[in-house]
Short mmCIF file of C-alpha atoms (C1' of nucleotides) in Angstrom, two decimals:
data_model
loop_
_atom_site.label_atom_id
_atom_site.label_comp_id
_atom_site.label_asym_id
_atom_site.label_seq_id
_atom_site.Cartn_x
_atom_site.Cartn_y
_atom_site.Cartn_z
CA MET A 1 100.22 284.60 87.21
CA GLU A 2 97.33 286.71 88.31
CA THR A 3 94.67 284.08 88.46
CA LYS A 4 91.93 283.64 91.00
CA GLU A 5 94.01 280.81 92.33
CA GLN A 6 96.45 283.28 93.73
CA LYS A 7 93.66 284.94 95.57
CA ASN A 8 92.64 281.67 97.18
CA ILE A 9 96.17 280.95 98.25
CA ALA A 10 96.46 284.42 99.67
CA GLU A 11 93.19 284.30 101.56
CA CYS A 12 92.61 280.70 102.53
CA PRO A 13 95.17 279.27 104.91
CA VAL A 14 94.26 275.76 103.89
CA ALA A 15 94.81 276.52 100.24
CA TYR A 16 98.02 278.16 101.23
CA ALA A 17 99.13 275.14 103.20
CA LEU A 18 98.24 272.75 100.44
CA ASN A 19 100.10 274.89 98.00
CA LEU A 20 103.21 274.31 100.08
CA ILE A 21 102.86 270.67 100.88
CA GLY A 22 100.11 269.42 98.61
CA GLY A 23 102.58 267.92 96.22
CA LYS A 24 102.55 264.25 95.59
CA TRP A 25 105.52 263.33 97.72
CA HIS A 26 105.79 266.06 100.33
CA PHE A 27 103.72 264.31 102.92
CA GLN A 28 105.56 261.07 102.52
CA ILE A 29 108.92 262.72 102.78
CA ILE A 30 107.92 264.56 105.94
CA TRP A 31 106.56 261.37 107.31
CA ALA A 32 109.76 259.51 106.57
CA LEU A 33 111.75 262.23 108.28
CA TYR A 34 109.46 261.99 111.23
CA LYS A 35 109.98 258.29 111.64
CA LYS A 36 113.74 258.68 111.34
CA PRO A 37 114.68 262.28 112.08
CA VAL A 38 118.00 262.49 110.30
CA GLN A 39 118.47 260.89 106.97
CA ARG A 40 120.81 261.09 104.06
CA TYR A 41 119.63 261.45 100.54
CA ASN A 42 119.79 257.88 99.39
CA GLU A 43 118.39 256.64 102.65
CA LEU A 44 115.38 258.82 102.12
CA LYS A 45 115.07 257.65 98.61
CA ARG A 46 114.98 254.06 99.72
CA ARG A 47 112.32 254.79 102.30
CA VAL A 48 109.99 256.77 100.10
CA ASP A 49 108.89 253.99 97.87
CA GLY A 50 108.81 254.67 94.19
CA ILE A 51 110.18 258.19 94.22
CA THR A 52 112.64 259.19 91.57
CA ASN A 53 115.76 261.27 92.00
CA MET A 54 114.08 264.16 90.33
CA MET A 55 111.02 264.26 92.47
CA LEU A 56 112.97 263.71 95.66
CA SER A 57 115.51 266.43 95.08
CA GLN A 58 112.87 268.81 93.81
CA SER A 59 110.58 268.18 96.76
CA LEU A 60 113.42 268.49 99.23
CA LYS A 61 114.43 271.77 97.71
CA GLU A 62 110.92 273.12 98.01
CA LEU A 63 110.53 271.91 101.57
CA GLU A 64 113.84 273.51 102.44
CA GLN A 65 112.75 276.79 100.87
CA TYR A 66 109.55 276.73 102.87
CA GLY A 67 111.52 276.25 106.02
CA LEU A 68 110.13 272.82 106.78
CA VAL A 69 113.26 270.82 106.21
CA THR A 70 116.89 271.46 107.10
CA ARG A 71 119.63 270.48 104.77
CA ILE A 72 123.15 270.04 106.05
CA GLN A 73 125.90 269.37 103.62
CA TYR A 74 129.26 268.12 104.78
CA PRO A 75 132.21 269.06 102.63
CA GLU A 76 133.56 265.58 102.32
CA ILE A 77 134.45 263.12 99.67
CA PRO A 78 132.23 261.27 99.04
CA PRO A 79 129.60 263.94 99.67
CA ARG A 80 127.26 263.55 102.62
CA VAL A 81 124.04 265.46 103.01
CA GLU A 82 121.67 265.08 105.91
CA TYR A 83 118.08 266.12 106.02
CA SER A 84 115.84 266.69 109.00
CA LEU A 85 112.64 268.44 109.95
CA THR A 86 112.51 271.94 111.34
CA GLU A 87 110.14 272.84 114.14
CA GLU A 88 107.61 273.99 111.58
CA GLY A 89 107.94 270.77 109.71
CA ARG A 90 107.47 268.75 112.86
CA ALA A 91 104.38 270.79 113.64
CA LEU A 92 102.85 269.16 110.65
CA THR A 93 103.28 265.58 111.73
CA PRO A 94 100.29 265.39 114.08
CA ILE A 95 98.11 266.58 111.24
CA ILE A 96 99.51 263.99 108.89
CA SER A 97 98.98 261.42 111.58
CA GLU A 98 95.33 262.37 111.95
CA LEU A 99 94.87 262.36 108.23
CA ALA A 100 96.38 258.90 108.11
CA ARG A 101 94.03 257.72 110.83
CA TRP A 102 91.10 259.13 108.90
CA GLY A 103 92.39 257.49 105.73
CA VAL A 104 92.60 254.11 107.42
CA LYS A 105 89.00 254.39 108.54
CA GLN A 106 87.90 255.32 105.08
CA MET A 107 89.78 252.45 103.53
CA ALA A 108 88.15 250.07 105.93
CA ALA A 109 84.73 251.61 105.57
CA ARG A 110 84.61 251.29 101.86
CA LYS A 111 86.70 248.39 100.73
CA ASP A 112 84.27 248.19 97.88
CA SER A 113 83.80 251.25 95.77
CA MET B 1 96.13 252.28 85.04
CA GLU B 2 98.52 250.01 86.84
CA THR B 3 101.03 252.61 87.86
CA LYS B 4 103.06 252.79 91.04
CA GLU B 5 100.67 255.52 92.05
CA GLN B 6 97.98 252.94 92.64
CA LYS B 7 100.28 251.14 94.98
CA ASN B 8 100.83 254.27 96.99
CA ILE B 9 97.15 254.91 97.26
CA ALA B 10 96.57 251.35 98.29
CA GLU B 11 99.28 251.30 100.90
CA CYS B 12 99.58 254.78 102.25
CA PRO B 13 96.51 256.06 104.08
CA VAL B 14 97.60 259.61 103.59
CA ALA B 15 97.91 259.18 99.87
CA TYR B 16 94.55 257.49 99.94
CA ALA B 17 93.00 260.37 101.85
CA LEU B 18 94.51 262.95 99.58
CA ASN B 19 93.28 261.05 96.61
CA LEU B 20 89.77 261.46 97.96
CA ILE B 21 89.89 265.03 99.14
CA GLY B 22 93.05 266.42 97.65
CA GLY B 23 91.17 268.12 94.88
CA LYS B 24 91.39 271.81 94.59
CA TRP B 25 88.01 272.65 96.07
CA HIS B 26 87.14 269.72 98.28
CA PHE B 27 88.55 271.22 101.43
CA GLN B 28 86.87 274.50 100.90
CA ILE B 29 83.51 272.90 100.23
CA ILE B 30 83.78 270.79 103.35
CA TRP B 31 84.78 273.84 105.27
CA ALA B 32 81.85 275.84 103.97
CA LEU B 33 79.51 273.01 104.92
CA TYR B 34 81.05 272.94 108.33
CA LYS B 35 80.45 276.62 108.92
CA LYS B 36 76.85 276.32 107.75
CA PRO B 37 75.77 272.70 107.95
CA VAL B 38 72.94 272.70 105.44
CA GLN B 39 73.27 274.56 102.20
CA ARG B 40 71.71 274.66 98.82
CA TYR B 41 73.68 274.54 95.63
CA ASN B 42 73.77 278.22 94.80
CA GLU B 43 74.35 279.15 98.38
CA LEU B 44 77.40 276.97 98.41
CA LYS B 45 78.53 278.42 95.17
CA ARG B 46 78.37 281.90 96.57
CA ARG B 47 80.33 280.93 99.64
CA VAL B 48 83.10 279.07 97.87
CA ASP B 49 84.69 282.00 96.22
CA GLY B 50 85.63 281.65 92.62
CA ILE B 51 84.30 278.17 92.01
CA THR B 52 82.52 277.42 88.77
CA ASN B 53 79.41 275.34 88.28
CA MET B 54 81.46 272.59 86.81
CA MET B 55 83.90 272.25 89.62
CA LEU B 56 81.26 272.58 92.29
CA SER B 57 78.94 269.95 90.92
CA GLN B 58 81.82 267.65 90.12
CA SER B 59 83.33 268.00 93.55
CA LEU B 60 80.01 267.52 95.27
CA LYS B 61 79.40 264.39 93.28
CA GLU B 62 82.72 262.99 94.27
CA LEU B 63 82.28 263.87 97.91
CA GLU B 64 78.87 262.26 97.86
CA GLN B 65 80.29 259.13 96.31
CA TYR B 66 82.93 258.95 98.99
CA GLY B 67 80.27 259.21 101.65
CA LEU B 68 81.45 262.54 102.98
CA VAL B 69 78.52 264.64 101.87
CA THR B 70 74.81 264.00 101.85
CA ARG B 71 72.69 265.22 99.02
CA ILE B 72 68.96 265.60 99.47
CA GLN B 73 66.85 266.51 96.51
CA TYR B 74 63.32 267.76 96.96
CA PRO B 75 60.95 267.03 94.09
CA GLU B 76 59.70 270.56 93.75
CA ILE B 77 59.51 273.26 91.15
CA PRO B 78 61.84 275.09 91.23
CA PRO B 79 64.26 272.35 92.25
CA ARG B 80 65.78 272.42 95.67
CA VAL B 81 68.81 270.42 96.68
CA GLU B 82 70.42 270.54 100.07
CA TYR B 83 73.90 269.45 100.95
CA SER B 84 75.35 268.60 104.30
CA LEU B 85 78.24 266.68 105.82
CA THR B 86 78.05 263.08 106.90
CA GLU B 87 79.71 261.90 110.08
CA GLU B 88 82.78 260.94 108.12
CA GLY B 89 82.87 264.31 106.50
CA ARG B 90 82.59 266.03 109.83
CA ALA B 91 85.43 263.90 111.16
CA LEU B 92 87.62 265.73 108.72
CA THR B 93 86.90 269.21 109.97
CA PRO B 94 89.25 269.15 112.95
CA ILE B 95 92.03 268.18 110.62
CA ILE B 96 91.20 270.97 108.24
CA SER B 97 91.09 273.29 111.17
CA GLU B 98 94.56 272.32 112.29
CA LEU B 99 95.86 272.61 108.81
CA ALA B 100 94.38 276.09 108.62
CA ARG B 101 96.01 277.01 111.89
CA TRP B 102 99.32 275.77 110.59
CA GLY B 103 98.79 277.67 107.37
CA VAL B 104 98.15 280.90 109.22
CA LYS B 105 101.38 280.50 111.11
CA GLN B 106 103.27 279.86 107.92
CA MET B 107 101.76 282.86 106.22
CA ALA B 108 102.75 285.02 109.17
CA ALA B 109 106.19 283.47 109.48
CA ARG B 110 107.17 284.14 105.95
CA LYS B 111 105.31 287.14 104.65
CA ASP B 112 108.34 287.62 102.45
CA SER B 113 109.39 284.83 100.21
"C1'" DC C 1 67.39 276.53 90.44
"C1'" DA C 2 70.59 272.96 89.83
"C1'" DG C 3 73.30 271.11 87.13
"C1'" DG C 4 75.59 268.75 82.35
"C1'" DA C 5 78.67 268.93 78.07
"C1'" DT C 6 82.45 270.28 75.50
"C1'" DC C 7 86.79 271.84 74.59
"C1'" DC C 8 91.27 273.57 76.05
"C1'" DA C 9 95.31 275.07 78.72
"C1'" DC C 10 98.80 274.19 81.63
"C1'" DA C 11 101.36 272.43 85.49
"C1'" DG C 12 102.66 268.42 87.79
"C1'" DC C 13 104.74 264.38 87.35
"C1'" DG C 14 107.71 260.83 85.34
"C1'" DA C 15 111.63 258.15 82.67
"C1'" DT C 16 115.94 258.37 81.26
"C1'" DA C 17 120.41 259.92 80.94
"C1'" DC C 18 124.14 262.77 82.58
"C1'" DT C 19 127.47 265.46 86.22
"C1'" DG C 20 130.62 267.30 90.30
"C1'" DC D 1 127.03 259.95 96.83
"C1'" DA D 2 123.96 263.44 95.74
"C1'" DG D 3 122.08 265.43 92.77
"C1'" DT D 4 120.57 268.06 87.37
"C1'" DA D 5 118.74 268.46 82.60
"C1'" DT D 6 115.68 267.50 79.10
"C1'" DC D 7 111.53 266.18 77.17
"C1'" DG D 8 106.97 264.70 76.96
"C1'" DC D 9 102.62 262.87 78.70
"C1'" DT D 10 98.43 263.10 81.25
"C1'" DG D 11 95.18 264.46 84.42
"C1'" DT D 12 93.25 268.25 86.66
"C1'" DG D 13 91.17 272.33 86.50
"C1'" DG D 14 88.84 276.28 83.83
"C1'" DA D 15 85.54 279.14 80.48
"C1'" DT D 16 81.66 278.97 78.20
"C1'" DC D 17 77.42 277.52 76.72
"C1'" DC D 18 73.36 274.47 77.17
"C1'" DT D 19 69.27 271.78 79.62
"C1'" DG D 20 65.31 269.76 82.72
#
DNA sequence: CAGGATCCACAGCGATACTG
DNA sequence: CAGTATCGCTGTGGATCCTG
């Protein structure tokens, strides 16, 4: 894996950031966890429209690895797992918010193509 | 192309925004044009490290279509083409800046893996 | 100088089915 | 309930060469 891509990720903070959270669902998951700070797996799945089990669990695992999401598993039957944002994850929400605001403007500005 | 994806893009402003500028080079191009507001093609190419002709011209075309970048072509020999950001493109730069700041923190926070 | 065309590789994403 | 495994597509990005 010694492509130029790696160099970009190493040198450009934006590329680095997007490498962490540029996935298709990451933003939406973070956003969902922002709107409701503690959620269980299936709850999250219901809120993030259209996501599959695979993408959700995979994304959550990545976000947890990156230190953006906290996973707490309770040793009960039936199993209960709660997800929430870390400080670093929460630090991202204003940015998402701004991006959303920008997106809304764009959508309005060019309803046509 | 009637996938659920389209629904996301239509409904979620963030997904919409990322669909516009989530490409691999878009951010970097916008950033380069922010740092030096008017640039010619080859100048831009030199500044965006590692980009190929294909990706640069393709990205610029997209950004122009979306109304984020202005392209001015001078009918001279040799050809001269200058690129700059529109208002809407410039509106994005604070967001990129924040994202960069966040990225820097992340890089520092987890130098290890 | 400023691009376009072609071909190709690969990773991201997805559907479905299965497990502790 | 909270996930995993497998398999395959498809779209994005890349190298290289060509043109007005």
